[in-house]
PDB file of C-alpha atoms in Angstrom:
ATOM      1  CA  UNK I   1      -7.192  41.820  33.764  1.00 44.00           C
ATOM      2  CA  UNK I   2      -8.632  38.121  34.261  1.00 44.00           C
ATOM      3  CA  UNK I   3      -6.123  35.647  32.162  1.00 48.00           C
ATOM      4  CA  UNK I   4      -7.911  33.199  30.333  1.00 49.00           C
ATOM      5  CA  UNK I   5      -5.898  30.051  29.737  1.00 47.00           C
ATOM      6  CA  UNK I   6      -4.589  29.053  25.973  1.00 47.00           C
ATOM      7  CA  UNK I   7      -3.750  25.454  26.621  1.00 53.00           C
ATOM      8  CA  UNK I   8      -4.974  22.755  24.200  1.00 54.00           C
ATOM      9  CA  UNK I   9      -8.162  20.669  24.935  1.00 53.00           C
ATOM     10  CA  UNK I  10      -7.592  17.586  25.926  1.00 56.00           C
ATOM     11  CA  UNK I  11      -8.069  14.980  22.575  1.00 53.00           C
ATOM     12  CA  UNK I  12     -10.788  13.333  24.321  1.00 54.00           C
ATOM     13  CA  UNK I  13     -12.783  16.840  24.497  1.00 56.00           C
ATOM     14  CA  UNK I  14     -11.872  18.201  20.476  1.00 69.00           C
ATOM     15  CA  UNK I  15     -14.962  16.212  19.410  1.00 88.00           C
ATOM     16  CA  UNK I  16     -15.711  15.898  15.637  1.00 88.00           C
ATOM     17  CA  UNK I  17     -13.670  18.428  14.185  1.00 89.00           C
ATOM     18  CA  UNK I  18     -10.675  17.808  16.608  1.00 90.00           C
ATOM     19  CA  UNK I  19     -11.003  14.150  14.961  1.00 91.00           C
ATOM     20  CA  UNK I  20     -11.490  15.212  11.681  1.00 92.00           C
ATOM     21  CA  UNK I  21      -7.741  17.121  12.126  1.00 92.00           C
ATOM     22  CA  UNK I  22      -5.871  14.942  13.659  1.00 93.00           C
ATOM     23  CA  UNK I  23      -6.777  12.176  11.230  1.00 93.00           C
ATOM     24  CA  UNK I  24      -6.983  13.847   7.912  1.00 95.00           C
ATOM     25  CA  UNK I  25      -4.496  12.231   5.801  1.00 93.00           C
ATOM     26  CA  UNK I  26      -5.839   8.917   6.883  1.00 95.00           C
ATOM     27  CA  UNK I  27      -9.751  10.126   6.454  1.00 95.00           C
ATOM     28  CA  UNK I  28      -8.969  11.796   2.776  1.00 97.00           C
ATOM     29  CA  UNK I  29      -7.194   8.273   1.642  1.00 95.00           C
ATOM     30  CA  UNK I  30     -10.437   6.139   3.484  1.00 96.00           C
ATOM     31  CA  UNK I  31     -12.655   8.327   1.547  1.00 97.00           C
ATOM     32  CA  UNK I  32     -11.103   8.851  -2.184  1.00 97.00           C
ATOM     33  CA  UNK I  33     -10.392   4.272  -1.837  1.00 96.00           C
ATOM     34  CA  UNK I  34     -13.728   3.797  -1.336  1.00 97.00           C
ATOM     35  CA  UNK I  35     -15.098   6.374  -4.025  1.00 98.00           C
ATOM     36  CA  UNK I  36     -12.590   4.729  -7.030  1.00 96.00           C
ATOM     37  CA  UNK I  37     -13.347   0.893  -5.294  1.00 96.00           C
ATOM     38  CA  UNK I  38     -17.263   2.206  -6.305  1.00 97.00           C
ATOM     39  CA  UNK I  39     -16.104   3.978  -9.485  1.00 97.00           C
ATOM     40  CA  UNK I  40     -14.615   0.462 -10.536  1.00 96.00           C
ATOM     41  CA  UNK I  41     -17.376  -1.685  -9.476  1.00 97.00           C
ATOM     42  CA  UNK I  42     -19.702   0.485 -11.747  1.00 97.00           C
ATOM     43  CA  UNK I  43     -17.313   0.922 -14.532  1.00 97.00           C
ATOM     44  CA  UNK I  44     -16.231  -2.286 -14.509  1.00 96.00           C
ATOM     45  CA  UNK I  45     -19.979  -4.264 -14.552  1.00 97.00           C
ATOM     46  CA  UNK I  46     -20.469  -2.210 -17.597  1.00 97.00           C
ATOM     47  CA  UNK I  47     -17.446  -3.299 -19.410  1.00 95.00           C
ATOM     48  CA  UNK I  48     -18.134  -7.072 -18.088  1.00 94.00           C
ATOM     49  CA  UNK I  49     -21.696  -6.884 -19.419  1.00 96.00           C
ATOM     50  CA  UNK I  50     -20.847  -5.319 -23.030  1.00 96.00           C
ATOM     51  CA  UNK I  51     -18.809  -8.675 -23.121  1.00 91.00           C
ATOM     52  CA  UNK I  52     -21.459 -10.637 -21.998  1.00 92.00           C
ATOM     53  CA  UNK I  53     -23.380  -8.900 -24.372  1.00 93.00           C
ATOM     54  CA  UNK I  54     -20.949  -9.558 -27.553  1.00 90.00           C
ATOM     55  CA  UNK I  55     -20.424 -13.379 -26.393  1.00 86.00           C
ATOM     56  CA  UNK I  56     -24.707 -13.846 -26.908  1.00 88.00           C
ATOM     57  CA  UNK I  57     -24.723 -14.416 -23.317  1.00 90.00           C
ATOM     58  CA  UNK I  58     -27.662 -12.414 -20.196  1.00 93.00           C
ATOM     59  CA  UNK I  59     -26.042  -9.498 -18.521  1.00 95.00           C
ATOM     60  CA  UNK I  60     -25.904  -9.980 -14.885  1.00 95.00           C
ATOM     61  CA  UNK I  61     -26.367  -7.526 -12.319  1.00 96.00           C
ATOM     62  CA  UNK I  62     -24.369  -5.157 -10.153  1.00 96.00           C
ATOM     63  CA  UNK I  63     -24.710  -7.466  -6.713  1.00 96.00           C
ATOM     64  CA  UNK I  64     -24.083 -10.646  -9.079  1.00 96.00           C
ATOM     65  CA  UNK I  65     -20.658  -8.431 -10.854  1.00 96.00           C
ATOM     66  CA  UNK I  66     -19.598  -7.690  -7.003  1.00 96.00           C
ATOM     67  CA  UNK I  67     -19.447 -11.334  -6.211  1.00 95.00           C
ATOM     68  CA  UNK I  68     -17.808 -12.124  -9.074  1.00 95.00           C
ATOM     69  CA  UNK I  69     -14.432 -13.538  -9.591  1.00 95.00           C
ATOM     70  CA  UNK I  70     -13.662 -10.841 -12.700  1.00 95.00           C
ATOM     71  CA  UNK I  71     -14.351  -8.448  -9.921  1.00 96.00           C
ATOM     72  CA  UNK I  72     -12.198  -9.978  -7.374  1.00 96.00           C
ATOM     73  CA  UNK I  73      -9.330 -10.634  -9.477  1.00 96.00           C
ATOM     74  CA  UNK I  74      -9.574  -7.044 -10.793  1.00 94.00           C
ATOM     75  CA  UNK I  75      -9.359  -5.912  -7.022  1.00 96.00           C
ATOM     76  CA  UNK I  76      -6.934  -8.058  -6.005  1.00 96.00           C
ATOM     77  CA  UNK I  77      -3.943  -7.714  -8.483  1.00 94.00           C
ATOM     78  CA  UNK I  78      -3.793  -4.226  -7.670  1.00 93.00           C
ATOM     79  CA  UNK I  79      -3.548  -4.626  -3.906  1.00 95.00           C
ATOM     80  CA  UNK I  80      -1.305  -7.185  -4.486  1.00 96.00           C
ATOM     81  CA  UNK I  81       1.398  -4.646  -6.362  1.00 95.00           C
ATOM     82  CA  UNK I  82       0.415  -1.648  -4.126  1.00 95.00           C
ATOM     83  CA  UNK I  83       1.739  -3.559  -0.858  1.00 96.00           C
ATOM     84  CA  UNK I  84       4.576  -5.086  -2.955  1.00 96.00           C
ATOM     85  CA  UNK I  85       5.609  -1.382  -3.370  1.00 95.00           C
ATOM     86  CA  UNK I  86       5.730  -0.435   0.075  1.00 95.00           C
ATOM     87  CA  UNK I  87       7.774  -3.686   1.510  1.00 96.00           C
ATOM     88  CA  UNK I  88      10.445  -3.972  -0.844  1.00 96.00           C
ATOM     89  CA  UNK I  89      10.601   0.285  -0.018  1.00 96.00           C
ATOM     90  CA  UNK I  90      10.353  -0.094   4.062  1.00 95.00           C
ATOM     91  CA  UNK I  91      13.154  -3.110   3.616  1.00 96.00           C
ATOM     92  CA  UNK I  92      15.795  -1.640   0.504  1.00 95.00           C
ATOM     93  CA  UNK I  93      15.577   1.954   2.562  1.00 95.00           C
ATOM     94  CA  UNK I  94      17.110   0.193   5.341  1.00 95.00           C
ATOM     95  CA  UNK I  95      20.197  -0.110   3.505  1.00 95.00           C
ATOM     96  CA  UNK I  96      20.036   1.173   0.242  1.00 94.00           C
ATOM     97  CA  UNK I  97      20.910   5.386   0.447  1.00 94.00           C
ATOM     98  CA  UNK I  98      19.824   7.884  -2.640  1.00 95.00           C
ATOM     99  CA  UNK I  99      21.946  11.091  -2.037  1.00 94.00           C
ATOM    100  CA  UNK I 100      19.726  14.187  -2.076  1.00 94.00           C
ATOM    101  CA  UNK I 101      16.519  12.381  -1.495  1.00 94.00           C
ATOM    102  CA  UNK I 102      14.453  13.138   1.324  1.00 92.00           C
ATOM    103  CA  UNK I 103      12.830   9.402   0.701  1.00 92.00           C
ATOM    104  CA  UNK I 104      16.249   7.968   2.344  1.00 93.00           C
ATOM    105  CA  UNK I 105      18.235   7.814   4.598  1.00 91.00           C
ATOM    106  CA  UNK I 106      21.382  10.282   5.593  1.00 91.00           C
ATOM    107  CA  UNK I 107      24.330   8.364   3.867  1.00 90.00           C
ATOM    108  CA  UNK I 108      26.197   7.650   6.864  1.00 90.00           C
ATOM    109  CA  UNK I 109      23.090   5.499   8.472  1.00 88.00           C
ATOM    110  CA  UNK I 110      22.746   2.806   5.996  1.00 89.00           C
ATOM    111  CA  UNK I 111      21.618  -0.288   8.503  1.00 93.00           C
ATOM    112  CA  UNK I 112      19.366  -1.126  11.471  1.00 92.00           C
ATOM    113  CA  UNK I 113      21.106   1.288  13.433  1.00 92.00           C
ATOM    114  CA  UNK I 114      21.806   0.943  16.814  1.00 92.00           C
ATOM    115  CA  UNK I 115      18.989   0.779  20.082  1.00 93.00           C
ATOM    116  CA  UNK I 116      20.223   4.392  21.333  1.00 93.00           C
ATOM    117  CA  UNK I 117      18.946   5.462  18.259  1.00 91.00           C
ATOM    118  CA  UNK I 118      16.200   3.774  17.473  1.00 92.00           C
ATOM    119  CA  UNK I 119      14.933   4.825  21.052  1.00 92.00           C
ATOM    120  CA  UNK I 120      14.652   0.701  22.753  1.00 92.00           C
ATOM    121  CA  UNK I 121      15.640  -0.868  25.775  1.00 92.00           C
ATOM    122  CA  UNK I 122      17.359   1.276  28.413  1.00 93.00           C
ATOM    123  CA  UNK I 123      17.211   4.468  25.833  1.00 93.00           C
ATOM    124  CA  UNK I 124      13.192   3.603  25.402  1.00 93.00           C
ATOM    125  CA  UNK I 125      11.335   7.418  26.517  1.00 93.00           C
ATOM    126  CA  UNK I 126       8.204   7.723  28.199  1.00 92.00           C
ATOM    127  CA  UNK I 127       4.971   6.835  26.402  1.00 92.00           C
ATOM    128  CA  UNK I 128       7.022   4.404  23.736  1.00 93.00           C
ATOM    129  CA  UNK I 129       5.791   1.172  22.982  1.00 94.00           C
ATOM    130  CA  UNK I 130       5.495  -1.677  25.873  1.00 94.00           C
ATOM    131  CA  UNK I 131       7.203  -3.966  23.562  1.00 95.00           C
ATOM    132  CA  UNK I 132      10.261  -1.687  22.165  1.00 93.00           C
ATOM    133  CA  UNK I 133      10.946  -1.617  26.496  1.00 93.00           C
ATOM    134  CA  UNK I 134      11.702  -5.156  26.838  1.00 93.00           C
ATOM    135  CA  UNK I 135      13.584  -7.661  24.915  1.00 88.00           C
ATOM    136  CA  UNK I 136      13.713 -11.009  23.202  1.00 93.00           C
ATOM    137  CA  UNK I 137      11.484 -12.304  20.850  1.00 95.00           C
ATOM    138  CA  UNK I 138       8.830  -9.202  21.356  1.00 95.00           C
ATOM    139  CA  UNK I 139      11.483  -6.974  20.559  1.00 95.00           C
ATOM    140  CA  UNK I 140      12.499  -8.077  17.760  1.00 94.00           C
ATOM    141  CA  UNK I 141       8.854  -8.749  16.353  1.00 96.00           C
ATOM    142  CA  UNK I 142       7.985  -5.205  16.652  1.00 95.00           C
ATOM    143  CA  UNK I 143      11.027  -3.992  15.127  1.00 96.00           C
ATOM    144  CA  UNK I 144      10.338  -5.663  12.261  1.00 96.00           C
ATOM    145  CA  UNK I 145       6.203  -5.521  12.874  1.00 97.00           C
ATOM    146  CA  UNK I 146       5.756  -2.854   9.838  1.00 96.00           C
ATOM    147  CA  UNK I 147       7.208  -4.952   7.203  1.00 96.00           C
ATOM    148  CA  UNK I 148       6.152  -8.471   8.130  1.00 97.00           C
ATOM    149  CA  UNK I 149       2.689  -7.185   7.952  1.00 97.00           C
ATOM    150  CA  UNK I 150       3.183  -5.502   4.612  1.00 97.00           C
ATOM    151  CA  UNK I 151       4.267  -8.752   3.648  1.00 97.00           C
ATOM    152  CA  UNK I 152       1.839 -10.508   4.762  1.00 97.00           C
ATOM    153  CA  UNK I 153      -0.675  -9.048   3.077  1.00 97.00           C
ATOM    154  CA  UNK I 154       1.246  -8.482  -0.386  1.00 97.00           C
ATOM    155  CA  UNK I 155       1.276 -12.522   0.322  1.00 97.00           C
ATOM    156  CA  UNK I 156      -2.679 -12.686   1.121  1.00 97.00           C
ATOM    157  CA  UNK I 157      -3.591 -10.673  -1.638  1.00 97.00           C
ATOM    158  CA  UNK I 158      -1.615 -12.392  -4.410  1.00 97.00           C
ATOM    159  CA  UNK I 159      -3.092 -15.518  -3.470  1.00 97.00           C
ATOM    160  CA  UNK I 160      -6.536 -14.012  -3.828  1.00 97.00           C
ATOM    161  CA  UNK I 161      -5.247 -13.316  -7.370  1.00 97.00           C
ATOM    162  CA  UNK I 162      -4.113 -16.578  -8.388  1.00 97.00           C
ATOM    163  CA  UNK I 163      -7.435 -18.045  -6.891  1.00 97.00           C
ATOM    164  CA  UNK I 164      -9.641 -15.770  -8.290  1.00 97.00           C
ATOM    165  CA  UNK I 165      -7.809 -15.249 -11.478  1.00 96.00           C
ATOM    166  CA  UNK I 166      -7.700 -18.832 -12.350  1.00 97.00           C
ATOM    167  CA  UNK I 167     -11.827 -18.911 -11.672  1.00 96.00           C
ATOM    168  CA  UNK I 168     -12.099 -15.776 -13.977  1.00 95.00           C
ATOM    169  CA  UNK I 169     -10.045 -17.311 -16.574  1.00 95.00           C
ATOM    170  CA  UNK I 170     -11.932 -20.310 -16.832  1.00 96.00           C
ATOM    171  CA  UNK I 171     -15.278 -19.079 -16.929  1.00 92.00           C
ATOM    172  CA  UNK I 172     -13.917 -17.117 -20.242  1.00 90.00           C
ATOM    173  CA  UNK I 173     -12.290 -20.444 -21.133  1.00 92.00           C
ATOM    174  CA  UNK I 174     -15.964 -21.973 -20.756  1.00 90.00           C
ATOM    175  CA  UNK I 175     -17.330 -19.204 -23.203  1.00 86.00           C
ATOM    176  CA  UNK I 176     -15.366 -20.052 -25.845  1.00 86.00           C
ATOM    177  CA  UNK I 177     -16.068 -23.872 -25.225  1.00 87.00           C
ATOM    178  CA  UNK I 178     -12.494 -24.140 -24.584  1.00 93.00           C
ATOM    179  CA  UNK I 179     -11.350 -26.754 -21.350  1.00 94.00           C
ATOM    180  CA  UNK I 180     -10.615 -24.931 -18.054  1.00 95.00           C
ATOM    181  CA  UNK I 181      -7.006 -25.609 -16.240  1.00 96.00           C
ATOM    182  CA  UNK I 182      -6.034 -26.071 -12.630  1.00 97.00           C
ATOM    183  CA  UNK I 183      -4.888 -23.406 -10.531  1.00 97.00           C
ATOM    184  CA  UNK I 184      -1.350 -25.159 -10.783  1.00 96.00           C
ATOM    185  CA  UNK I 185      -1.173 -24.228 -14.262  1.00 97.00           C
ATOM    186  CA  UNK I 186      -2.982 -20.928 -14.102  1.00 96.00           C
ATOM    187  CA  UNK I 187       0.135 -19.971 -12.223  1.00 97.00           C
ATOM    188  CA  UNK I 188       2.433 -20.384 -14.902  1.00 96.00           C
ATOM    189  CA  UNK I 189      -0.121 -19.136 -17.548  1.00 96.00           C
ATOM    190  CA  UNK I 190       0.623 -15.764 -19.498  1.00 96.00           C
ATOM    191  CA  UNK I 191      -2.936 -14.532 -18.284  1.00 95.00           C
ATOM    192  CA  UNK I 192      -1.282 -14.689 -14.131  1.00 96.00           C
ATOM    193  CA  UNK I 193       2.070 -13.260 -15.080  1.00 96.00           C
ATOM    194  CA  UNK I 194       0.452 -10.719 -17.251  1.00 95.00           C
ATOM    195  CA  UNK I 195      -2.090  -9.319 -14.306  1.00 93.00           C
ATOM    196  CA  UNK I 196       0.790  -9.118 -12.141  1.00 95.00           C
ATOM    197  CA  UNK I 197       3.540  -7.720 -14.239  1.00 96.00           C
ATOM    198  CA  UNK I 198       1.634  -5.249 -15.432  1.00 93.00           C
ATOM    199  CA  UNK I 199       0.999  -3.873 -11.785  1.00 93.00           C
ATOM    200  CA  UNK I 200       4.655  -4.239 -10.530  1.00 96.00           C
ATOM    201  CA  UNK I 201       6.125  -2.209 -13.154  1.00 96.00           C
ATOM    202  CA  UNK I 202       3.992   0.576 -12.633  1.00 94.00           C
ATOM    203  CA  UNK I 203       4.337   0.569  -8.961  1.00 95.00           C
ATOM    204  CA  UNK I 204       8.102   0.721  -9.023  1.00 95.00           C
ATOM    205  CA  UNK I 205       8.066   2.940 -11.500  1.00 95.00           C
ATOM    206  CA  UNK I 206       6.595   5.638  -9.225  1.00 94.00           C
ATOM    207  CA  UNK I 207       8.654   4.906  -6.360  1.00 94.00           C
ATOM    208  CA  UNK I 208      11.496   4.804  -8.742  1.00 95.00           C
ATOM    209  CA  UNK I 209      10.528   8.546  -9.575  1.00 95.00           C
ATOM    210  CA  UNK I 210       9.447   9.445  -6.457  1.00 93.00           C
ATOM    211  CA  UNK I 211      12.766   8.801  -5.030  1.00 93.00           C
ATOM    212  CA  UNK I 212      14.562  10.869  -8.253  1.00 95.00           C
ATOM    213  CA  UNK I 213      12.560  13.851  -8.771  1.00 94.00           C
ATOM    214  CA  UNK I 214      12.319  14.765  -5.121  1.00 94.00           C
ATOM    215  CA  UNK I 215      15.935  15.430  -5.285  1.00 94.00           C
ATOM    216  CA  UNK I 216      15.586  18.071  -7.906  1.00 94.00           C
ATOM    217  CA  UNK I 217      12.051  19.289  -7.370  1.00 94.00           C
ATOM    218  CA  UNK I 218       9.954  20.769  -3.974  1.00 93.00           C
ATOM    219  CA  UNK I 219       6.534  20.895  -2.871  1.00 93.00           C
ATOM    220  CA  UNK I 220       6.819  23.787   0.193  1.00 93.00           C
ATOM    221  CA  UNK I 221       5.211  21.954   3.017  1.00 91.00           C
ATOM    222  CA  UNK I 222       4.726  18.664   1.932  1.00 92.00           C
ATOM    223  CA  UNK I 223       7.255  16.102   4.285  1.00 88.00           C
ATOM    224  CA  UNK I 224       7.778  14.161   1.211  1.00 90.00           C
ATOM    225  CA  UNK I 225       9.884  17.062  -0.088  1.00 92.00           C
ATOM    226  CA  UNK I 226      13.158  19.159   1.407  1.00 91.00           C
ATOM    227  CA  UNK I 227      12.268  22.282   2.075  1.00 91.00           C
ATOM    228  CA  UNK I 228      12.320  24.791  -0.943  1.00 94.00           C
ATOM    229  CA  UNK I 229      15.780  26.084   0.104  1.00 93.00           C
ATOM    230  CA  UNK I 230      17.569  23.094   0.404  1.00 92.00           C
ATOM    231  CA  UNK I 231      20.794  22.146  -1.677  1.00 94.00           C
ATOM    232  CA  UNK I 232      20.095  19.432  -4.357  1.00 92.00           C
ATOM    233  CA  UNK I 233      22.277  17.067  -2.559  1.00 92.00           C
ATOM    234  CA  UNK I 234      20.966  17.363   1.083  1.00 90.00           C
ATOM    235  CA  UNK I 235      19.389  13.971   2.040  1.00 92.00           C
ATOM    236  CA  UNK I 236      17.325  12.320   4.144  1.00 86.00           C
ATOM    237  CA  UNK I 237      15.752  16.013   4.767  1.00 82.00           C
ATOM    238  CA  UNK I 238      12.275  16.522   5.027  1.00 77.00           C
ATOM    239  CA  UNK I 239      10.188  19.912   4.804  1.00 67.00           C
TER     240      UNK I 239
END
């Protein structure tokens, strides 16, 4: 008998549905952002225009409501606490342990750990990263190239808050024929803290529970849980 050959395709001839496999999880997420980013836009032009509405003033339309600061600011302060989430995370889970959750760390390897185990220099394997090869500066950038840029952009997008949130505020300050402020003061106003607050309690929250319930509770295939077997206090094990 003739035997045909099993081996995998190479990625570059899987075409569309290959694609569509290998970068699900990112697709889904691409997909279901940009369906509640529309969601809000046409939710929250409603809302904005019933205001407009009740303040004796035109209602503007969907383009104008996309330019808007209210609909920047809106945008913004929950980017802002989303990517605040996930640094303080990536940085505390580099030292901070939670025994029998498979969101940290084993106990015992609490720290940077060393460059035979994180796979650099000498112990670097074929196909990893030019820059986790050589040392220095480069190095050390890309070790830490994951959080700075969650940083960064927790940074970027709280600005875009404070600058668009002090616009938004007075323009509603304007309304009621009241005097605008600076952005100085806007960011000690209640209006700033309360945006922002209100966004980073939430967001810990979850990774607070995240981190608690997956000690106790399983989702069978899912590598944010142990697998379904696994004693309560196993940790840093993933399904």
């Amino acid at each position: 008998m003739t035997q045909h050959s099993s081996r995998t395709a190479p990625p570059e001839h899987r075409g569309l549905r290959g694609f569509v496999r290998d970068n699900g999880l990112g697709l889904f997420f691409t997909v279901t952002f940009l369906l509640a980013l529309a969601g809000q836009a046409i939710a929250g032009h409603a809302d904005f225009n019933n205001q407009l509405v009740t303040d004796q003033l035109r209602p503007i339309s969907l383009a104008e409501y996309l330019t808007s600061s209210d609909f920047a600011v809106d945008v913004a302060e929950n980017w802002q606490s989303e990517y605040l989430q996930f640094f303080l995370f990536i940085g505390v889970t580099v030292w901070l342990v939670q025994r029998g959750s498979p969101e940290s760390k084993e106990l015992h390897k609490g720290g940077t750990e060393s460059d035979k185990q994180q796979l650099v220099g000498e112990y670097a394997k074929e196909g990893a990263p030019e820059w986790a090869r050589v040392g220095g500066w480069r190095r050390a950038v890309y070790s830490h190239s994951l959080l700075l840029v969650m940083g960064a952009i927790f940074l970027l997008s709280w600005l875009v808050q404070s600058i668009t949130g002090v616009a938004a505020y007075n323009e509603q300050q304007l309304r009621q024929l009241q005097a605008p402020i600076s952005w100085s003061q806007y960011l000690g106003a209640a209006d700033f803290w309360n945006r922002t607050l209100q966004n980073w309690q939430s967001e810990l929250l979850a990774v607070a529970s995240m981190a608690v319930l997956s000690i106790y509770l399983r989702q069978r295939g899912s590598p944010e849980s142990k697998p379904v077997g696994s004693a309560h206090g196993a940790t840093g094990v993933e399904g």
